[in-house]
Amino acid sequence: MTDESSTPTAAERTPEPLQSEAAVLAEARLRSRRAFIGLGLAGLAGIGGWGWLVSRPQDSGIAKPLRRVLDFNARLSSAYYKETRLAPEFARSRARNPRINGKVGLKSELDPVAWRLRVQDFATGNTQEFTLEDIKALPKIEMTTELKCIEGWSTVVHWGGARLSDFLARYPLAARPGTPQARAAYVGMRTPDDAYYVGLDMPSALHPQTLLCYEMNGMPLTAGHGAPLRLVTPLKYGTKHLKRIGTIAFSDTRPKDYWAEMGYDWDSGH
Ligand SMILES: Nc1nc2c(c(=O)[nH]1)N[C@H]1C(S)=C(S)[C@@H](COP(=O)(O)O)O[C@H]1N2
Ligand SMILES: [Mo]
C-alpha cells in the first residue's frame, strides 16, 4: 500500500485544484495512519475477546469468528482509502451560491440565540449542549468544493467551518466505553425537529473535508442553507449535507437516513 496509490490521478481531478491540496492530503495521510493504528488495536482487543468486534455494526450479519476477521480487514483498508481520498478543491473565484434545495426540517422559525447543538455521549448516553461559539472556537477550515445533488446539478461553493474530526478530538463523545481510543462505528445527525436525518460511517465523519459549517461564500449561513450549522461532506451527494443540525448521536448500527429510506444508496458517495 503506497501513498501514491491514494493520490487522485490527473483524470480524477476537476480543473484548478489548489496547492493546499498537498497539505490537506499530507494531513489526511497522517490522520489515517493514526486511525489505522487505532483500528488495529481495537481489532486485537476484539480478537482477544474484549468485545469490540462483537459490538460491531449488526448490518454486516456475520456469525463466524474467522469471517469477522476477514471482514474486519476489508473494513480496515476501506477506512484507510476513504480517509486519504479527497474531493477536488477549486479556486475561490469559481464559488457561487447554490440553489436552496430541500427544506425538510427547516419549516419552523429558528431562534439562533436559543439554538444549541445537542450531542449524545456514546459512552454514557448523556446529552451535552454546544453553542455556535463553541464550534467557532475550533480551528476554522475553509474549502471550495463542489456540492453535488442527486438531481443532477452541482455548484462550486466556498465553505467555512470546523472539522467534525476536530470537534470529536476536542470533545471525545464518540469514544467507545472501555476502549476510548476506538470510536462508535456511525454518526447520526438530525434537524432539531427530527424531520430530516442522515447517517455517516465513522471514517467519512472523520474525513478532513467533513465540516460543521457556519459560513457559505464568506457569509454566515442563511436559514435556507441551514443556519446556524450544517454538515458539508463533499465526497458524498447533497442529501447527506444536513442543514440546521440539531442533534448528533453515535451508534454501532446504521443510523436512520432520510434518503436511504426513499431507496437511495446509504453511503451516497461519488
Ligand atoms: N434539513 C435538511 N437538510 C438538507 C435537505 C433537506 O431537505 N433538509 N436536503 C439536502 C439536499 S438533497 C441537498 S442537494 C442539499 C442542498 O443544500 P443547499 O440548499 O444549501 O443548496 O441540502 C441537503 N440538506
Ligand atoms: Mo440534493
mmCIF file of C-alpha atoms and ligand atoms in Angstrom:
data_model
loop_
_atom_site.group_PDB
_atom_site.id
_atom_site.type_symbol
_atom_site.label_atom_id
_atom_site.label_comp_id
_atom_site.label_asym_id
_atom_site.label_seq_id
_atom_site.Cartn_x
_atom_site.Cartn_y
_atom_site.Cartn_z
ATOM 1 C CA MET A 1 0.000 0.000 0.000
ATOM 2 C CA THR A 2 1.889 3.046 -1.203
ATOM 3 C CA ASP A 3 0.926 6.640 -0.617
ATOM 4 C CA GLU A 4 0.926 7.255 -4.371
ATOM 5 C CA SER A 5 -1.919 4.799 -4.849
ATOM 6 C CA SER A 6 -4.266 7.052 -2.892
ATOM 7 C CA THR A 7 -3.347 10.301 -4.657
ATOM 8 C CA PRO A 8 -6.016 11.309 -7.178
ATOM 9 C CA THR A 9 -4.831 10.898 -10.755
ATOM 10 C CA ALA A 10 -4.943 13.825 -13.173
ATOM 11 C CA ALA A 11 -8.014 12.281 -14.797
ATOM 12 C CA GLU A 12 -9.884 12.149 -11.487
ATOM 13 C CA ARG A 13 -9.199 15.788 -10.756
ATOM 14 C CA THR A 14 -11.502 18.525 -11.843
ATOM 15 C CA PRO A 15 -9.770 21.718 -13.097
ATOM 16 C CA GLU A 16 -7.863 24.142 -10.900
ATOM 17 C CA PRO A 17 -7.071 22.189 -7.748
ATOM 18 C CA LEU A 18 -5.453 24.389 -5.136
ATOM 19 C CA GLN A 19 -1.883 23.900 -3.947
ATOM 20 C CA SER A 20 -3.256 23.466 -0.454
ATOM 21 C CA GLU A 21 -4.487 20.052 -1.582
ATOM 22 C CA ALA A 22 -0.992 18.705 -0.992
ATOM 23 C CA ALA A 23 -1.062 19.973 2.584
ATOM 24 C CA VAL A 24 -4.526 18.570 3.216
ATOM 25 C CA LEU A 25 -3.529 15.240 1.712
ATOM 26 C CA ALA A 26 -0.420 15.056 3.886
ATOM 27 C CA GLU A 27 -2.577 15.651 6.926
ATOM 28 C CA ALA A 28 -5.127 13.081 5.797
ATOM 29 C CA ARG A 29 -2.339 10.525 5.472
ATOM 30 C CA LEU A 30 -1.121 11.288 8.955
ATOM 31 C CA ARG A 31 -4.622 11.037 10.362
ATOM 32 C CA SER A 32 -5.414 7.825 8.554
ATOM 33 C CA ARG A 33 -2.176 6.281 9.776
ATOM 34 C CA ARG A 34 -3.250 7.087 13.300
ATOM 35 C CA ALA A 35 -6.741 5.743 12.601
ATOM 36 C CA PHE A 36 -5.164 2.636 11.047
ATOM 37 C CA ILE A 37 -3.161 2.006 14.211
ATOM 38 C CA GLY A 38 -6.182 2.752 16.381
ATOM 39 C CA LEU A 39 -8.397 0.347 14.451
ATOM 40 C CA GLY A 40 -5.660 -2.277 14.583
ATOM 41 C CA LEU A 41 -5.512 -2.109 18.366
ATOM 42 C CA ALA A 42 -9.287 -2.213 18.587
ATOM 43 C CA GLY A 43 -9.298 -5.271 16.325
ATOM 44 C CA LEU A 44 -6.777 -7.080 18.517
ATOM 45 C CA ALA A 45 -8.908 -6.233 21.514
ATOM 46 C CA GLY A 46 -11.872 -7.855 19.797
ATOM 47 C CA ILE A 47 -9.967 -10.978 18.825
ATOM 48 C CA GLY A 48 -8.769 -11.157 22.422
ATOM 49 C CA GLY A 49 -12.389 -11.419 23.458
ATOM 50 C CA TRP A 50 -12.776 -7.896 24.789
ATOM 51 C CA GLY A 51 -15.900 -7.489 22.809
ATOM 52 C CA TRP A 52 -15.022 -4.849 20.301
ATOM 53 C CA LEU A 53 -15.714 -6.929 17.216
ATOM 54 C CA VAL A 54 -18.811 -8.436 18.743
ATOM 55 C CA SER A 55 -20.264 -4.968 19.138
ATOM 56 C CA ARG A 56 -19.509 -4.011 15.539
ATOM 57 C CA PRO A 57 -22.316 -2.997 13.173
ATOM 58 C CA GLN A 58 -25.032 -5.597 13.042
ATOM 59 C CA ASP A 59 -25.779 -4.961 9.394
ATOM 60 C CA SER A 60 -22.675 -6.969 8.489
ATOM 61 C CA GLY A 61 -24.646 -10.035 9.589
ATOM 62 C CA ILE A 62 -21.542 -12.081 10.277
ATOM 63 C CA ALA A 63 -21.548 -15.103 12.529
ATOM 64 C CA LYS A 64 -18.204 -16.900 12.423
ATOM 65 C CA PRO A 65 -15.088 -15.536 14.135
ATOM 66 C CA LEU A 66 -12.876 -16.122 11.081
ATOM 67 C CA ARG A 67 -15.364 -14.325 8.878
ATOM 68 C CA ARG A 68 -15.253 -11.463 11.349
ATOM 69 C CA VAL A 69 -11.534 -11.108 10.973
ATOM 70 C CA LEU A 70 -11.704 -11.161 7.173
ATOM 71 C CA ASP A 71 -14.451 -8.614 7.162
ATOM 72 C CA PHE A 72 -12.549 -6.537 9.660
ATOM 73 C CA ASN A 73 -9.541 -6.454 7.347
ATOM 74 C CA ALA A 74 -11.731 -5.317 4.469
ATOM 75 C CA ARG A 75 -13.113 -2.527 6.582
ATOM 76 C CA LEU A 76 -9.668 -1.514 7.691
ATOM 77 C CA SER A 77 -8.490 -0.966 4.126
ATOM 78 C CA SER A 78 -11.727 0.710 3.146
ATOM 79 C CA ALA A 79 -11.345 3.114 6.079
ATOM 80 C CA TYR A 80 -7.776 3.832 5.008
ATOM 81 C CA TYR A 81 -8.713 4.658 1.439
ATOM 82 C CA LYS A 82 -11.762 6.680 2.363
ATOM 83 C CA GLU A 83 -9.710 8.921 4.599
ATOM 84 C CA THR A 84 -6.991 9.552 2.065
ATOM 85 C CA ARG A 85 -9.227 10.250 -0.923
ATOM 86 C CA LEU A 86 -10.028 13.922 -1.249
ATOM 87 C CA ALA A 87 -12.731 15.762 -3.115
ATOM 88 C CA PRO A 88 -11.220 18.257 -5.564
ATOM 89 C CA GLU A 89 -10.878 21.848 -4.397
ATOM 90 C CA PHE A 90 -11.342 24.841 -6.679
ATOM 91 C CA ALA A 91 -10.240 28.448 -6.934
ATOM 92 C CA ARG A 92 -12.418 30.523 -4.655
ATOM 93 C CA SER A 93 -13.374 32.792 -7.572
ATOM 94 C CA ARG A 94 -15.394 29.902 -9.000
ATOM 95 C CA ALA A 95 -17.699 29.735 -5.967
ATOM 96 C CA ARG A 96 -21.394 30.516 -6.478
ATOM 97 C CA ASN A 97 -24.481 30.410 -4.292
ATOM 98 C CA PRO A 98 -26.210 27.071 -4.740
ATOM 99 C CA ARG A 99 -29.976 26.951 -5.056
ATOM 100 C CA ILE A 100 -31.856 26.329 -1.846
ATOM 101 C CA ASN A 101 -32.708 22.678 -2.215
ATOM 102 C CA GLY A 102 -34.621 20.638 0.317
ATOM 103 C CA LYS A 103 -36.446 22.232 3.228
ATOM 104 C CA VAL A 104 -37.328 19.158 5.252
ATOM 105 C CA GLY A 105 -36.723 20.017 8.901
ATOM 106 C CA LEU A 106 -36.452 23.749 8.157
ATOM 107 C CA LYS A 107 -40.146 24.607 8.215
ATOM 108 C CA SER A 108 -40.274 26.254 11.647
ATOM 109 C CA GLU A 109 -38.590 29.536 12.621
ATOM 110 C CA LEU A 110 -35.267 29.071 14.338
ATOM 111 C CA ASP A 111 -34.082 31.361 17.127
ATOM 112 C CA PRO A 112 -30.302 31.475 16.554
ATOM 113 C CA VAL A 113 -29.692 32.684 20.118
ATOM 114 C CA ALA A 114 -31.597 29.794 21.684
ATOM 115 C CA TRP A 115 -30.135 27.205 19.301
ATOM 116 C CA ARG A 116 -27.831 24.568 20.774
ATOM 117 C CA LEU A 117 -26.061 21.635 19.168
ATOM 118 C CA ARG A 118 -27.065 18.620 21.235
ATOM 119 C CA VAL A 119 -24.584 15.748 21.192
ATOM 120 C CA GLN A 120 -25.264 12.444 22.865
ATOM 121 C CA ASP A 121 -22.224 10.858 24.513
ATOM 122 C CA PHE A 122 -21.806 7.330 23.141
ATOM 123 C CA ALA A 123 -20.349 6.025 26.421
ATOM 124 C CA THR A 124 -22.872 7.466 28.884
ATOM 125 C CA GLY A 125 -25.905 8.359 26.789
ATOM 126 C CA ASN A 126 -25.899 11.820 28.357
ATOM 127 C CA THR A 127 -26.543 14.808 26.129
ATOM 128 C CA GLN A 128 -24.108 17.701 26.039
ATOM 129 C CA GLU A 129 -25.066 21.070 24.556
ATOM 130 C CA PHE A 130 -22.830 23.345 22.497
ATOM 131 C CA THR A 131 -23.244 26.916 21.325
ATOM 132 C CA LEU A 132 -22.175 28.170 17.924
ATOM 133 C CA GLU A 133 -19.310 29.928 19.712
ATOM 134 C CA ASP A 134 -18.049 26.539 20.897
ATOM 135 C CA ILE A 135 -17.906 25.386 17.270
ATOM 136 C CA LYS A 136 -16.270 28.631 16.129
ATOM 137 C CA ALA A 137 -13.596 28.198 18.817
ATOM 138 C CA LEU A 138 -12.320 25.126 16.922
ATOM 139 C CA PRO A 139 -9.765 25.666 14.101
ATOM 140 C CA LYS A 140 -11.557 27.313 11.186
ATOM 141 C CA ILE A 141 -11.295 25.460 7.896
ATOM 142 C CA GLU A 142 -12.209 26.997 4.553
ATOM 143 C CA MET A 143 -12.562 24.987 1.378
ATOM 144 C CA THR A 144 -14.030 25.481 -2.085
ATOM 145 C CA THR A 145 -15.680 22.254 -3.172
ATOM 146 C CA GLU A 146 -18.492 21.051 -5.364
ATOM 147 C CA LEU A 147 -21.941 20.453 -3.894
ATOM 148 C CA LYS A 148 -23.455 17.668 -5.988
ATOM 149 C CA CYS A 149 -27.136 16.919 -5.819
ATOM 150 C CA ILE A 150 -28.558 13.552 -6.851
ATOM 151 C CA GLU A 151 -30.990 15.519 -9.030
ATOM 152 C CA GLY A 152 -28.112 16.185 -11.400
ATOM 153 C CA TRP A 153 -26.951 19.727 -10.665
ATOM 154 C CA SER A 154 -23.765 20.795 -8.906
ATOM 155 C CA THR A 155 -22.374 24.116 -7.667
ATOM 156 C CA VAL A 156 -18.884 25.088 -6.533
ATOM 157 C CA VAL A 157 -19.217 26.615 -3.050
ATOM 158 C CA HIS A 158 -16.741 28.152 -0.617
ATOM 159 C CA TRP A 159 -17.439 26.788 2.854
ATOM 160 C CA GLY A 160 -16.224 27.845 6.287
ATOM 161 C CA GLY A 161 -16.495 25.810 9.452
ATOM 162 C CA ALA A 162 -14.846 23.315 11.770
ATOM 163 C CA ARG A 163 -13.811 19.758 11.033
ATOM 164 C CA LEU A 164 -16.078 17.205 12.633
ATOM 165 C CA SER A 165 -12.853 15.311 13.422
ATOM 166 C CA ASP A 166 -11.536 18.294 15.393
ATOM 167 C CA PHE A 167 -14.821 18.530 17.265
ATOM 168 C CA LEU A 168 -14.647 14.811 18.148
ATOM 169 C CA ALA A 169 -10.999 15.129 19.181
ATOM 170 C CA ARG A 170 -11.721 18.115 21.431
ATOM 171 C CA TYR A 171 -14.914 16.537 22.812
ATOM 172 C CA PRO A 172 -14.431 12.735 22.737
ATOM 173 C CA LEU A 173 -18.150 11.989 22.772
ATOM 174 C CA ALA A 174 -17.880 9.181 20.202
ATOM 175 C CA ALA A 175 -15.346 7.268 22.312
ATOM 176 C CA ARG A 176 -16.101 3.630 22.931
ATOM 177 C CA PRO A 177 -16.620 2.837 26.609
ATOM 178 C CA GLY A 178 -13.648 0.896 27.938
ATOM 179 C CA THR A 179 -11.660 1.396 24.717
ATOM 180 C CA PRO A 180 -11.524 5.182 24.408
ATOM 181 C CA GLN A 181 -9.040 5.125 21.514
ATOM 182 C CA ALA A 182 -11.750 3.415 19.448
ATOM 183 C CA ARG A 183 -14.945 5.125 18.376
ATOM 184 C CA ALA A 184 -18.513 4.201 17.585
ATOM 185 C CA ALA A 185 -18.980 2.899 14.040
ATOM 186 C CA TYR A 186 -21.522 5.508 12.926
ATOM 187 C CA VAL A 187 -22.603 9.095 13.394
ATOM 188 C CA GLY A 188 -26.230 10.138 13.047
ATOM 189 C CA MET A 189 -27.422 13.734 12.695
ATOM 190 C CA ARG A 190 -30.910 15.160 12.862
ATOM 191 C CA THR A 191 -32.616 18.516 12.487
ATOM 192 C CA PRO A 192 -33.996 19.964 15.756
ATOM 193 C CA ASP A 193 -37.499 18.724 14.809
ATOM 194 C CA ASP A 194 -36.166 15.249 13.803
ATOM 195 C CA ALA A 195 -37.809 15.608 10.369
ATOM 196 C CA TYR A 196 -34.564 15.228 8.350
ATOM 197 C CA TYR A 197 -31.796 12.898 9.380
ATOM 198 C CA VAL A 198 -28.610 11.427 7.931
ATOM 199 C CA GLY A 199 -26.131 8.722 8.857
ATOM 200 C CA LEU A 200 -22.394 8.613 8.180
ATOM 201 C CA ASP A 201 -19.876 5.847 8.785
ATOM 202 C CA MET A 202 -17.125 6.992 11.151
ATOM 203 C CA PRO A 203 -14.311 7.160 8.530
ATOM 204 C CA SER A 204 -16.487 9.543 6.476
ATOM 205 C CA ALA A 205 -17.289 11.576 9.580
ATOM 206 C CA LEU A 206 -13.572 11.899 10.391
ATOM 207 C CA HIS A 207 -12.609 12.784 6.818
ATOM 208 C CA PRO A 208 -10.639 16.067 6.749
ATOM 209 C CA GLN A 209 -13.203 17.654 4.396
ATOM 210 C CA THR A 210 -16.209 16.768 6.556
ATOM 211 C CA LEU A 211 -17.102 20.096 8.148
ATOM 212 C CA LEU A 212 -19.611 21.534 10.556
ATOM 213 C CA CYS A 213 -20.187 24.680 8.501
ATOM 214 C CA TYR A 214 -21.376 28.070 9.686
ATOM 215 C CA GLU A 215 -20.314 30.095 6.622
ATOM 216 C CA MET A 216 -21.099 29.877 2.922
ATOM 217 C CA ASN A 217 -19.216 32.026 0.399
ATOM 218 C CA GLY A 218 -17.773 34.189 3.162
ATOM 219 C CA MET A 219 -21.133 34.982 4.800
ATOM 220 C CA PRO A 220 -22.901 33.461 7.794
ATOM 221 C CA LEU A 221 -25.194 30.665 6.625
ATOM 222 C CA THR A 222 -28.689 31.827 5.737
ATOM 223 C CA ALA A 223 -31.741 29.999 7.084
ATOM 224 C CA GLY A 224 -32.421 28.318 3.729
ATOM 225 C CA HIS A 225 -28.879 26.954 3.566
ATOM 226 C CA GLY A 226 -29.008 25.554 7.083
ATOM 227 C CA ALA A 227 -28.220 28.262 9.665
ATOM 228 C CA PRO A 228 -26.760 28.179 12.167
ATOM 229 C CA LEU A 229 -24.822 24.971 11.451
ATOM 230 C CA ARG A 230 -24.899 22.430 8.630
ATOM 231 C CA LEU A 231 -22.905 19.437 7.525
ATOM 232 C CA VAL A 232 -20.714 19.556 4.415
ATOM 233 C CA THR A 233 -19.029 16.377 3.229
ATOM 234 C CA PRO A 234 -18.014 16.767 -0.422
ATOM 235 C CA LEU A 235 -17.265 13.113 -1.176
ATOM 236 C CA LYS A 236 -20.978 12.494 -0.761
ATOM 237 C CA TYR A 237 -24.068 13.776 -2.529
ATOM 238 C CA GLY A 238 -26.009 16.766 -1.218
ATOM 239 C CA THR A 239 -28.536 14.520 0.516
ATOM 240 C CA LYS A 240 -26.000 13.944 3.306
ATOM 241 C CA HIS A 241 -25.263 17.663 3.800
ATOM 242 C CA LEU A 242 -27.786 18.052 6.593
ATOM 243 C CA LYS A 243 -28.894 21.655 7.107
ATOM 244 C CA ARG A 244 -29.768 23.035 10.551
ATOM 245 C CA ILE A 245 -28.098 20.373 12.700
ATOM 246 C CA GLY A 246 -29.967 19.854 15.942
ATOM 247 C CA THR A 247 -28.669 16.581 17.324
ATOM 248 C CA ILE A 248 -25.652 14.350 16.837
ATOM 249 C CA ALA A 249 -25.553 10.792 18.191
ATOM 250 C CA PHE A 250 -23.268 7.771 17.763
ATOM 251 C CA SER A 251 -24.077 4.114 17.228
ATOM 252 C CA ASP A 252 -22.810 0.746 16.066
ATOM 253 C CA THR A 253 -25.748 0.248 13.740
ATOM 254 C CA ARG A 254 -26.511 2.428 10.748
ATOM 255 C CA PRO A 255 -28.405 5.499 11.895
ATOM 256 C CA LYS A 256 -31.614 6.140 10.028
ATOM 257 C CA ASP A 257 -31.202 8.166 6.887
ATOM 258 C CA TYR A 258 -33.940 10.129 5.174
ATOM 259 C CA TRP A 259 -32.954 9.416 1.578
ATOM 260 C CA ALA A 260 -31.845 5.836 2.243
ATOM 261 C CA GLU A 261 -35.416 5.229 3.408
ATOM 262 C CA MET A 262 -36.545 6.511 -0.003
ATOM 263 C CA GLY A 263 -34.381 3.871 -1.649
ATOM 264 C CA TYR A 264 -31.180 5.806 -2.292
ATOM 265 C CA ASP A 265 -27.764 4.339 -1.591
ATOM 266 C CA TRP A 266 -26.998 4.644 2.130
ATOM 267 C CA ASP A 267 -23.389 5.732 1.597
ATOM 268 C CA SER A 268 -24.239 8.188 -1.203
ATOM 269 C CA GLY A 269 -20.579 8.658 -2.089
ATOM 270 C CA HIS A 270 -19.496 9.796 -5.531
HETATM 271 N N1 LIG B 1 -32.515 19.783 6.807
HETATM 272 C C1 LIG B 1 -32.348 19.464 5.509
HETATM 273 N N2 LIG B 1 -31.087 19.396 5.016
HETATM 274 C C2 LIG B 1 -30.908 19.079 3.715
HETATM 275 C C3 LIG B 1 -32.005 18.800 2.854
HETATM 276 C C4 LIG B 1 -33.307 18.872 3.406
HETATM 277 O O1 LIG B 1 -34.337 18.651 2.747
HETATM 278 N N3 LIG B 1 -33.436 19.221 4.734
HETATM 279 N N4 LIG B 1 -31.779 18.485 1.523
HETATM 280 C C5 LIG B 1 -30.418 18.020 1.150
HETATM 281 C C6 LIG B 1 -30.189 18.052 -0.284
HETATM 282 S S1 LIG B 1 -30.947 16.861 -1.222
HETATM 283 C C7 LIG B 1 -29.280 18.926 -0.871
HETATM 284 S S2 LIG B 1 -28.875 18.816 -2.508
HETATM 285 C C8 LIG B 1 -28.626 19.988 -0.076
HETATM 286 C C9 LIG B 1 -28.753 21.323 -0.752
HETATM 287 O O2 LIG B 1 -28.121 22.309 0.010
HETATM 288 P P1 LIG B 1 -28.447 23.823 -0.317
HETATM 289 O O3 LIG B 1 -29.919 24.031 -0.110
HETATM 290 O O4 LIG B 1 -27.613 24.629 0.627
HETATM 291 O O5 LIG B 1 -28.073 24.050 -1.754
HETATM 292 O O6 LIG B 1 -29.157 20.062 1.249
HETATM 293 C C10 LIG B 1 -29.329 18.812 1.870
HETATM 294 N N5 LIG B 1 -29.638 19.032 3.243
HETATM 295 MO MO MO B 2 -29.998 17.012 -3.280
#
